[in-house]
PDB file of C-alpha atoms and ligand atoms in Angstrom:
ATOM      1  CA  MET A 708     100.795 188.922 -33.821  1.00 47.00           C
ATOM      2  CA  LYS A 709     104.246 188.242 -32.361  1.00 66.00           C
ATOM      3  CA  CYS A 710     104.071 185.619 -29.696  1.00 79.00           C
ATOM      4  CA  PRO A 711     104.864 187.106 -26.233  1.00 86.00           C
ATOM      5  CA  THR A 712     107.496 185.414 -24.193  1.00 93.00           C
ATOM      6  CA  ILE A 713     106.285 184.052 -20.940  1.00 97.00           C
ATOM      7  CA  ILE A 714     108.779 183.634 -18.030  1.00 98.00           C
ATOM      8  CA  ALA A 715     107.164 181.712 -15.282  1.00 98.00           C
ATOM      9  CA  GLY A 716     108.169 179.696 -12.190  1.00 98.00           C
ATOM     10  CA  PRO A 717     108.476 180.010  -8.431  1.00 98.00           C
ATOM     11  CA  CYS A 718     109.714 183.064  -6.632  1.00 98.00           C
ATOM     12  CA  ALA A 719     112.582 180.992  -5.186  1.00 98.00           C
ATOM     13  CA  VAL A 720     114.168 177.569  -5.863  1.00 98.00           C
ATOM     14  CA  GLU A 721     113.081 175.626  -2.729  1.00 98.00           C
ATOM     15  CA  SER A 722     114.176 172.083  -3.594  1.00 98.00           C
ATOM     16  CA  MET A 723     114.955 169.684  -6.486  1.00 98.00           C
ATOM     17  CA  GLU A 724     111.683 168.006  -5.824  1.00 98.00           C
ATOM     18  CA  GLN A 725     109.775 171.332  -6.080  1.00 98.00           C
ATOM     19  CA  MET A 726     111.444 172.065  -9.441  1.00 98.00           C
ATOM     20  CA  ARG A 727     110.574 168.540 -10.655  1.00 98.00           C
ATOM     21  CA  THR A 728     106.924 169.300  -9.890  1.00 98.00           C
ATOM     22  CA  ILE A 729     106.787 172.769 -11.394  1.00 98.00           C
ATOM     23  CA  VAL A 730     108.917 172.518 -14.484  1.00 98.00           C
ATOM     24  CA  PRO A 731     107.065 169.634 -16.152  1.00 98.00           C
ATOM     25  CA  PHE A 732     103.762 171.454 -15.526  1.00 98.00           C
ATOM     26  CA  LEU A 733     105.156 174.623 -17.094  1.00 98.00           C
ATOM     27  CA  LEU A 734     106.392 172.639 -20.085  1.00 98.00           C
ATOM     28  CA  SER A 735     103.018 171.119 -20.559  1.00 98.00           C
ATOM     29  CA  MET A 736     101.814 174.729 -20.749  1.00 97.00           C
ATOM     30  CA  LYS A 737     104.410 175.460 -23.477  1.00 96.00           C
ATOM     31  CA  ILE A 738     106.466 177.710 -21.259  1.00 97.00           C
ATOM     32  CA  GLN A 739     110.134 177.612 -22.153  1.00 90.00           C
ATOM     33  CA  TYR A 740     111.678 180.118 -19.756  1.00 98.00           C
ATOM     34  CA  ILE A 741     111.644 179.168 -16.114  1.00 98.00           C
ATOM     35  CA  ARG A 742     112.281 181.752 -13.493  1.00 98.00           C
ATOM     36  CA  ALA A 743     113.488 180.803  -9.870  1.00 98.00           C
ATOM     37  CA  GLY A 744     115.665 182.742  -7.507  1.00 98.00           C
ATOM     38  CA  ALA A 745     118.665 181.082  -5.816  1.00 98.00           C
ATOM     39  CA  PHE A 746     119.720 184.390  -4.132  1.00 98.00           C
ATOM     40  CA  LYS A 747     116.776 186.220  -2.753  1.00 97.00           C
ATOM     41  CA  PRO A 748     117.247 189.824  -1.726  1.00 94.00           C
ATOM     42  CA  ARG A 749     114.571 190.190   0.944  1.00 92.00           C
ATOM     43  CA  THR A 750     113.568 193.279   2.783  1.00 91.00           C
ATOM     44  CA  SER A 751     113.984 191.559   6.076  1.00 94.00           C
ATOM     45  CA  PRO A 752     117.162 189.581   7.029  1.00 95.00           C
ATOM     46  CA  ASP A 753     114.877 187.300   9.013  1.00 95.00           C
ATOM     47  CA  ASP A 754     113.193 186.116   5.852  1.00 96.00           C
ATOM     48  CA  PHE A 755     114.191 183.219   3.660  1.00 96.00           C
ATOM     49  CA  GLN A 756     117.267 184.322   1.742  1.00 97.00           C
ATOM     50  CA  GLY A 757     117.296 181.680  -0.918  1.00 98.00           C
ATOM     51  CA  LEU A 758     119.325 178.408  -1.201  1.00 98.00           C
ATOM     52  CA  GLY A 759     122.285 180.316  -2.632  1.00 98.00           C
ATOM     53  CA  MET A 760     124.902 178.027  -4.321  1.00 98.00           C
ATOM     54  CA  GLU A 761     122.828 174.885  -3.600  1.00 98.00           C
ATOM     55  CA  GLY A 762     120.009 176.608  -5.359  1.00 98.00           C
ATOM     56  CA  LEU A 763     122.246 177.214  -8.470  1.00 98.00           C
ATOM     57  CA  SER A 764     123.180 173.505  -8.527  1.00 98.00           C
ATOM     58  CA  ILE A 765     119.487 172.684  -8.547  1.00 98.00           C
ATOM     59  CA  LEU A 766     118.995 175.112 -11.446  1.00 98.00           C
ATOM     60  CA  GLU A 767     121.990 173.550 -13.287  1.00 98.00           C
ATOM     61  CA  ALA A 768     120.453 170.087 -12.936  1.00 98.00           C
ATOM     62  CA  VAL A 769     116.942 171.297 -13.997  1.00 98.00           C
ATOM     63  CA  ARG A 770     118.276 173.012 -17.021  1.00 98.00           C
ATOM     64  CA  ARG A 771     120.034 169.809 -18.077  1.00 98.00           C
ATOM     65  CA  GLU A 772     117.219 167.444 -17.342  1.00 98.00           C
ATOM     66  CA  TYR A 773     114.503 169.351 -19.045  1.00 98.00           C
ATOM     67  CA  SER A 774     116.392 171.489 -21.662  1.00 97.00           C
ATOM     68  CA  VAL A 775     114.650 174.615 -20.541  1.00 98.00           C
ATOM     69  CA  LYS A 776     115.996 178.115 -20.322  1.00 98.00           C
ATOM     70  CA  ILE A 777     116.573 179.409 -16.739  1.00 98.00           C
ATOM     71  CA  VAL A 778     116.222 182.999 -15.532  1.00 98.00           C
ATOM     72  CA  SER A 779     117.714 183.706 -12.129  1.00 98.00           C
ATOM     73  CA  GLU A 780     118.877 186.744 -10.255  1.00 98.00           C
ATOM     74  CA  ILE A 781     122.575 187.715  -9.778  1.00 98.00           C
ATOM     75  CA  VAL A 782     123.198 189.750  -6.628  1.00 97.00           C
ATOM     76  CA  ASP A 783     127.041 189.606  -6.528  1.00 96.00           C
ATOM     77  CA  ILE A 784     129.502 189.874  -9.478  1.00 95.00           C
ATOM     78  CA  ARG A 785     131.566 187.214  -7.802  1.00 97.00           C
ATOM     79  CA  HIS A 786     128.921 184.691  -8.670  1.00 97.00           C
ATOM     80  CA  LEU A 787     128.999 185.582 -12.415  1.00 97.00           C
ATOM     81  CA  GLU A 788     131.208 182.573 -13.601  1.00 97.00           C
ATOM     82  CA  ARG A 789     129.228 180.038 -11.641  1.00 98.00           C
ATOM     83  CA  MET A 790     125.841 181.496 -12.628  1.00 98.00           C
ATOM     84  CA  CYS A 791     126.706 181.444 -16.278  1.00 97.00           C
ATOM     85  CA  GLN A 792     127.087 177.587 -15.939  1.00 97.00           C
ATOM     86  CA  CYS A 793     123.550 177.235 -14.562  1.00 97.00           C
ATOM     87  CA  VAL A 794     121.435 180.085 -15.931  1.00 98.00           C
ATOM     88  CA  ASP A 795     120.637 181.363 -19.427  1.00 98.00           C
ATOM     89  CA  ILE A 796     119.356 184.924 -18.471  1.00 98.00           C
ATOM     90  CA  LEU A 797     120.807 186.760 -15.476  1.00 98.00           C
ATOM     91  CA  GLN A 798     118.212 188.848 -13.770  1.00 98.00           C
ATOM     92  CA  VAL A 799     119.276 192.172 -12.182  1.00 98.00           C
ATOM     93  CA  GLY A 800     116.619 192.633  -9.456  1.00 98.00           C
ATOM     94  CA  ALA A 801     114.966 195.936  -8.660  1.00 98.00           C
ATOM     95  CA  ARG A 802     117.229 196.549  -5.700  1.00 97.00           C
ATOM     96  CA  ASN A 803     120.318 196.300  -7.790  1.00 98.00           C
ATOM     97  CA  MET A 804     119.289 198.400 -10.818  1.00 98.00           C
ATOM     98  CA  ASP A 805     121.583 201.232  -9.502  1.00 97.00           C
ATOM     99  CA  ASN A 806     124.442 198.959  -8.549  1.00 98.00           C
ATOM    100  CA  TYR A 807     126.532 200.468 -11.390  1.00 98.00           C
ATOM    101  CA  GLU A 808     129.585 198.343 -10.838  1.00 97.00           C
ATOM    102  CA  LEU A 809     127.503 195.219 -11.260  1.00 98.00           C
ATOM    103  CA  LEU A 810     125.912 196.675 -14.366  1.00 98.00           C
ATOM    104  CA  LYS A 811     129.238 197.690 -16.001  1.00 98.00           C
ATOM    105  CA  GLU A 812     130.644 194.181 -15.272  1.00 97.00           C
ATOM    106  CA  LEU A 813     127.616 192.533 -16.909  1.00 98.00           C
ATOM    107  CA  GLY A 814     128.015 194.998 -19.786  1.00 98.00           C
ATOM    108  CA  ARG A 815     131.622 193.726 -20.308  1.00 97.00           C
ATOM    109  CA  SER A 816     130.311 190.206 -20.570  1.00 96.00           C
ATOM    110  CA  ARG A 817     128.039 188.909 -23.353  1.00 94.00           C
ATOM    111  CA  VAL A 818     125.522 187.255 -21.019  1.00 97.00           C
ATOM    112  CA  HIS A 819     121.829 187.806 -21.609  1.00 98.00           C
ATOM    113  CA  VAL A 820     120.608 190.205 -18.946  1.00 98.00           C
ATOM    114  CA  LEU A 821     117.081 190.961 -17.664  1.00 98.00           C
ATOM    115  CA  LEU A 822     117.308 194.354 -16.067  1.00 98.00           C
ATOM    116  CA  LYS A 823     114.443 195.252 -13.656  1.00 98.00           C
ATOM    117  CA  ARG A 824     113.366 198.774 -12.918  1.00 98.00           C
ATOM    118  CA  HIS A 825     114.094 199.906  -9.310  1.00 98.00           C
ATOM    119  CA  MET A 826     110.768 200.580  -7.315  1.00 98.00           C
ATOM    120  CA  SER A 827     111.769 204.202  -6.958  1.00 98.00           C
ATOM    121  CA  ALA A 828     113.442 204.782 -10.334  1.00 98.00           C
ATOM    122  CA  THR A 829     112.061 207.242 -12.876  1.00 98.00           C
ATOM    123  CA  ILE A 830     111.874 206.113 -16.544  1.00 98.00           C
ATOM    124  CA  ALA A 831     114.904 208.294 -17.260  1.00 98.00           C
ATOM    125  CA  GLU A 832     116.926 206.608 -14.523  1.00 98.00           C
ATOM    126  CA  PHE A 833     115.876 203.209 -15.704  1.00 98.00           C
ATOM    127  CA  GLU A 834     117.090 204.142 -19.189  1.00 98.00           C
ATOM    128  CA  LYS A 835     120.482 205.304 -17.837  1.00 98.00           C
ATOM    129  CA  ALA A 836     120.856 202.014 -15.919  1.00 98.00           C
ATOM    130  CA  ALA A 837     120.336 200.195 -19.250  1.00 98.00           C
ATOM    131  CA  GLN A 838     122.929 202.398 -20.904  1.00 98.00           C
ATOM    132  CA  TYR A 839     125.480 201.239 -18.257  1.00 98.00           C
ATOM    133  CA  ILE A 840     125.176 197.717 -19.717  1.00 98.00           C
ATOM    134  CA  LEU A 841     124.797 198.775 -23.392  1.00 98.00           C
ATOM    135  CA  GLN A 842     127.721 201.194 -23.411  1.00 98.00           C
ATOM    136  CA  GLU A 843     130.100 198.576 -22.182  1.00 98.00           C
ATOM    137  CA  GLY A 844     129.260 196.586 -25.312  1.00 98.00           C
ATOM    138  CA  ASN A 845     126.699 194.015 -24.304  1.00 98.00           C
ATOM    139  CA  PRO A 846     123.513 194.284 -26.497  1.00 98.00           C
ATOM    140  CA  ASN A 847     121.801 191.214 -25.001  1.00 98.00           C
ATOM    141  CA  LEU A 848     119.558 193.138 -22.745  1.00 98.00           C
ATOM    142  CA  ILE A 849     115.887 192.741 -21.831  1.00 98.00           C
ATOM    143  CA  LEU A 850     114.049 195.401 -19.751  1.00 98.00           C
ATOM    144  CA  CYS A 851     111.538 194.605 -17.066  1.00 98.00           C
ATOM    145  CA  GLU A 852     108.862 196.878 -15.545  1.00 98.00           C
ATOM    146  CA  ARG A 853     107.951 195.492 -12.104  1.00 98.00           C
ATOM    147  CA  GLY A 854     105.893 198.312 -10.580  1.00 98.00           C
ATOM    148  CA  ILE A 855     106.935 201.404  -8.699  1.00 98.00           C
ATOM    149  CA  ARG A 856     106.219 202.742  -5.226  1.00 98.00           C
ATOM    150  CA  THR A 857     103.311 205.138  -4.901  1.00 98.00           C
ATOM    151  CA  PHE A 858     100.820 205.943  -2.233  1.00 98.00           C
ATOM    152  CA  GLU A 859      98.431 203.217  -3.398  1.00 98.00           C
ATOM    153  CA  ASN A 860      98.476 200.165  -1.201  1.00 98.00           C
ATOM    154  CA  ALA A 861      95.736 197.957  -2.792  1.00 98.00           C
ATOM    155  CA  THR A 862      98.539 196.550  -4.896  1.00 98.00           C
ATOM    156  CA  ARG A 863     102.108 195.838  -3.710  1.00 98.00           C
ATOM    157  CA  ASN A 864     103.522 198.252  -6.296  1.00 98.00           C
ATOM    158  CA  THR A 865     101.841 200.409  -8.947  1.00 98.00           C
ATOM    159  CA  LEU A 866     102.325 198.810 -12.484  1.00 98.00           C
ATOM    160  CA  ASP A 867     103.532 201.723 -14.576  1.00 98.00           C
ATOM    161  CA  LEU A 868     102.462 200.685 -18.204  1.00 98.00           C
ATOM    162  CA  SER A 869     103.628 204.048 -19.575  1.00 97.00           C
ATOM    163  CA  CYS A 870     107.106 202.746 -18.901  1.00 97.00           C
ATOM    164  CA  CYS A 871     106.574 199.957 -21.528  1.00 96.00           C
ATOM    165  CA  ALA A 872     105.355 202.419 -24.168  1.00 95.00           C
ATOM    166  CA  LEU A 873     108.013 205.059 -23.423  1.00 97.00           C
ATOM    167  CA  MET A 874     110.957 202.666 -23.165  1.00 97.00           C
ATOM    168  CA  LYS A 875     109.934 201.303 -26.489  1.00 94.00           C
ATOM    169  CA  ARG A 876     110.487 204.806 -27.945  1.00 95.00           C
ATOM    170  CA  ARG A 877     113.729 205.392 -26.138  1.00 95.00           C
ATOM    171  CA  LEU A 878     115.570 202.113 -26.577  1.00 96.00           C
ATOM    172  CA  ASP A 879     115.232 199.386 -29.239  1.00 95.00           C
ATOM    173  CA  LEU A 880     115.028 196.522 -26.605  1.00 97.00           C
ATOM    174  CA  PRO A 881     112.513 193.974 -25.597  1.00 97.00           C
ATOM    175  CA  ILE A 882     110.506 194.761 -22.451  1.00 98.00           C
ATOM    176  CA  ILE A 883     108.621 192.376 -20.313  1.00 97.00           C
ATOM    177  CA  VAL A 884     106.106 193.136 -17.454  1.00 98.00           C
ATOM    178  CA  ASP A 885     106.496 191.234 -14.096  1.00 98.00           C
ATOM    179  CA  ILE A 886     102.862 190.921 -13.235  1.00 98.00           C
ATOM    180  CA  SER A 887     103.444 189.212  -9.886  1.00 98.00           C
ATOM    181  CA  HIS A 888     105.760 191.687  -8.188  1.00 98.00           C
ATOM    182  CA  SER A 889     103.784 194.632  -9.681  1.00 98.00           C
ATOM    183  CA  LEU A 890     100.582 193.596  -8.107  1.00 98.00           C
ATOM    184  CA  GLY A 891     101.492 191.436  -5.120  1.00 98.00           C
ATOM    185  CA  ARG A 892      98.214 189.607  -5.721  1.00 98.00           C
ATOM    186  CA  LYS A 893      96.888 187.342  -8.429  1.00 97.00           C
ATOM    187  CA  ASP A 894      93.170 188.079  -8.683  1.00 97.00           C
ATOM    188  CA  ILE A 895      93.679 190.888 -11.234  1.00 98.00           C
ATOM    189  CA  ALA A 896      96.664 189.321 -13.012  1.00 98.00           C
ATOM    190  CA  ALA A 897      94.762 188.505 -16.239  1.00 97.00           C
ATOM    191  CA  PRO A 898      93.369 191.981 -16.981  1.00 97.00           C
ATOM    192  CA  MET A 899      96.684 193.673 -16.051  1.00 98.00           C
ATOM    193  CA  ALA A 900      98.610 191.178 -18.378  1.00 97.00           C
ATOM    194  CA  LYS A 901      96.245 191.997 -21.220  1.00 97.00           C
ATOM    195  CA  ALA A 902      96.780 195.666 -20.607  1.00 97.00           C
ATOM    196  CA  ALA A 903     100.577 195.198 -20.484  1.00 97.00           C
ATOM    197  CA  LEU A 904     100.586 193.385 -23.815  1.00 95.00           C
ATOM    198  CA  ALA A 905      98.386 196.110 -25.274  1.00 95.00           C
ATOM    199  CA  ALA A 906     100.894 198.736 -24.073  1.00 95.00           C
ATOM    200  CA  GLY A 907     103.625 197.049 -26.082  1.00 94.00           C
ATOM    201  CA  ALA A 908     105.143 194.594 -23.674  1.00 96.00           C
ATOM    202  CA  ASP A 909     107.025 191.759 -25.441  1.00 96.00           C
ATOM    203  CA  GLY A 910     106.436 189.274 -22.628  1.00 96.00           C
ATOM    204  CA  LEU A 911     105.243 188.693 -19.080  1.00 98.00           C
ATOM    205  CA  MET A 912     106.800 187.276 -15.890  1.00 98.00           C
ATOM    206  CA  ILE A 913     104.541 185.334 -13.573  1.00 98.00           C
ATOM    207  CA  GLU A 914     105.291 183.506 -10.383  1.00 98.00           C
ATOM    208  CA  VAL A 915     103.936 179.880 -10.194  1.00 98.00           C
ATOM    209  CA  HIS A 916     104.378 177.674  -7.209  1.00 98.00           C
ATOM    210  CA  GLN A 917     103.053 174.094  -6.719  1.00 98.00           C
ATOM    211  CA  GLN A 918     101.432 175.111  -3.344  1.00 98.00           C
ATOM    212  CA  PRO A 919     101.616 178.892  -2.842  1.00 98.00           C
ATOM    213  CA  SER A 920     100.235 178.834   0.694  1.00 97.00           C
ATOM    214  CA  ILE A 921     103.455 177.287   1.895  1.00 97.00           C
ATOM    215  CA  ALA A 922     105.858 179.083  -0.413  1.00 98.00           C
ATOM    216  CA  LEU A 923     109.037 180.343   1.383  1.00 97.00           C
ATOM    217  CA  SER A 924     108.551 183.796  -0.230  1.00 96.00           C
ATOM    218  CA  ASP A 925     105.905 185.790  -1.879  1.00 96.00           C
ATOM    219  CA  ALA A 926     103.096 183.475  -1.089  1.00 96.00           C
ATOM    220  CA  ALA A 927     100.287 185.889  -1.721  1.00 96.00           C
ATOM    221  CA  GLN A 928     101.167 186.542  -5.389  1.00 97.00           C
ATOM    222  CA  GLN A 929     102.223 183.102  -6.632  1.00 98.00           C
ATOM    223  CA  MET A 930      99.714 181.184  -8.760  1.00 98.00           C
ATOM    224  CA  ASP A 931      98.951 177.596  -8.296  1.00 98.00           C
ATOM    225  CA  PHE A 932      98.710 175.322 -11.320  1.00 98.00           C
ATOM    226  CA  ILE A 933      95.002 175.756 -11.808  1.00 98.00           C
ATOM    227  CA  GLU A 934      95.234 179.509 -11.521  1.00 98.00           C
ATOM    228  CA  PHE A 935      98.059 179.654 -14.051  1.00 98.00           C
ATOM    229  CA  GLU A 936      96.227 177.507 -16.534  1.00 98.00           C
ATOM    230  CA  ASP A 937      93.186 179.775 -16.184  1.00 98.00           C
ATOM    231  CA  PHE A 938      95.296 182.833 -16.519  1.00 98.00           C
ATOM    232  CA  LEU A 939      96.884 181.584 -19.735  1.00 97.00           C
ATOM    233  CA  GLN A 940      93.470 180.555 -21.159  1.00 96.00           C
ATOM    234  CA  ASN A 941      92.104 183.909 -20.242  1.00 95.00           C
ATOM    235  CA  ILE A 942      94.805 185.918 -22.109  1.00 93.00           C
ATOM    236  CA  ARG A 943      94.891 183.408 -25.013  1.00 87.00           C
ATOM    237  CA  ALA A 944      91.141 183.880 -25.376  1.00 85.00           C
ATOM    238  CA  ALA A 945      91.746 187.655 -25.681  1.00 80.00           C
ATOM    239  CA  GLY A 946      93.929 186.913 -28.641  1.00 72.00           C
ATOM    240  CA  ALA A 947      96.855 188.415 -26.923  1.00 62.00           C
ATOM    241  CA  MET A 948      99.087 185.410 -27.177  1.00 64.00           C
ATOM    242  CA  GLY A 949      99.720 184.710 -30.958  1.00 56.00           C
ATOM    243  CA  GLU A 950     100.189 181.045 -31.400  1.00 46.00           C
ATOM    244  CA  LEU A 951     101.161 180.198 -27.905  1.00 48.00           C
TER     245      LEU A 951
HETATM  246  C1  PEP B1428     112.160 188.487  -8.276  1.00 55.19           C
HETATM  247  O1  PEP B1428     111.803 188.610  -9.408  1.00 55.19           O
HETATM  248  O2  PEP B1428     112.500 187.510  -7.785  1.00 55.19           O
HETATM  249  C2  PEP B1428     112.323 189.753  -7.439  1.00 55.19           C
HETATM  250  C3  PEP B1428     112.896 189.766  -6.248  1.00 55.19           C
HETATM  251  O3  PEP B1428     111.758 190.806  -7.981  1.00 55.19           O
HETATM  252  P1  PEP B1428     112.115 192.414  -7.759  1.00 55.19           P
HETATM  253  O4  PEP B1428     113.607 192.562  -7.907  1.00 55.19           O
HETATM  254  O5  PEP B1428     111.366 193.098  -8.918  1.00 55.19           O
HETATM  255  O6  PEP B1428     111.591 192.801  -6.503  1.00 55.19           O
HETATM  256 MN1   MN B1429     108.984 186.906  -5.721  1.00 55.19          MN
END
């Protein structure tokens, strides 16, 4: 079985000290892709907005110090040049899936892009957003299902696994499932991750924080180190992880 890619890390970069705690732990778990937002598009302007440029400098240092690959969200095309110095994969967050000028500009570059599905986008709309990038000539695209809005409120969003299976038929692109933002909780992360891999996902995104209860964003869904280790063990035991 092909080994799924795991992208793990905190919701947001909070400090260098935080990253120096989290990254060595994730490396010890054989995780090579670290996620951490420097720019955080939050629903409320009163909530933590990320460290911005300072966060990027931390990511740049972390990338150099640990030789890891960094995934981080781009919210403004004016940040492209600087972000390319600090980050390996530029994430387009759910809220920017239909920011077509941003998508076209990323399409004109050759950067690796992780495109998230908007919480209210149909699968057809998600596919068209991907085409904005592909048609400008950038084939380095990874898709990400991160849950959609429904009437259900036991989870933060509703994880739409048919999106994985259908996008695999529509586009020849890797797709990963963001377990954390789909669920907004961590107690059912393992069974949903196994389901995602069974539905054809090529990888998973999971938020991990050194002390989730004091995280500056998404405290309820971030796993602590013990929870993440258990989570990995659980999906490995199911044989869903190849050699990882
Ligand atoms: C994130 O991954 O940091 C994030 C904000 O997710 P989404 O865009 O899916 O809400
Ligand atoms: Mn988050």
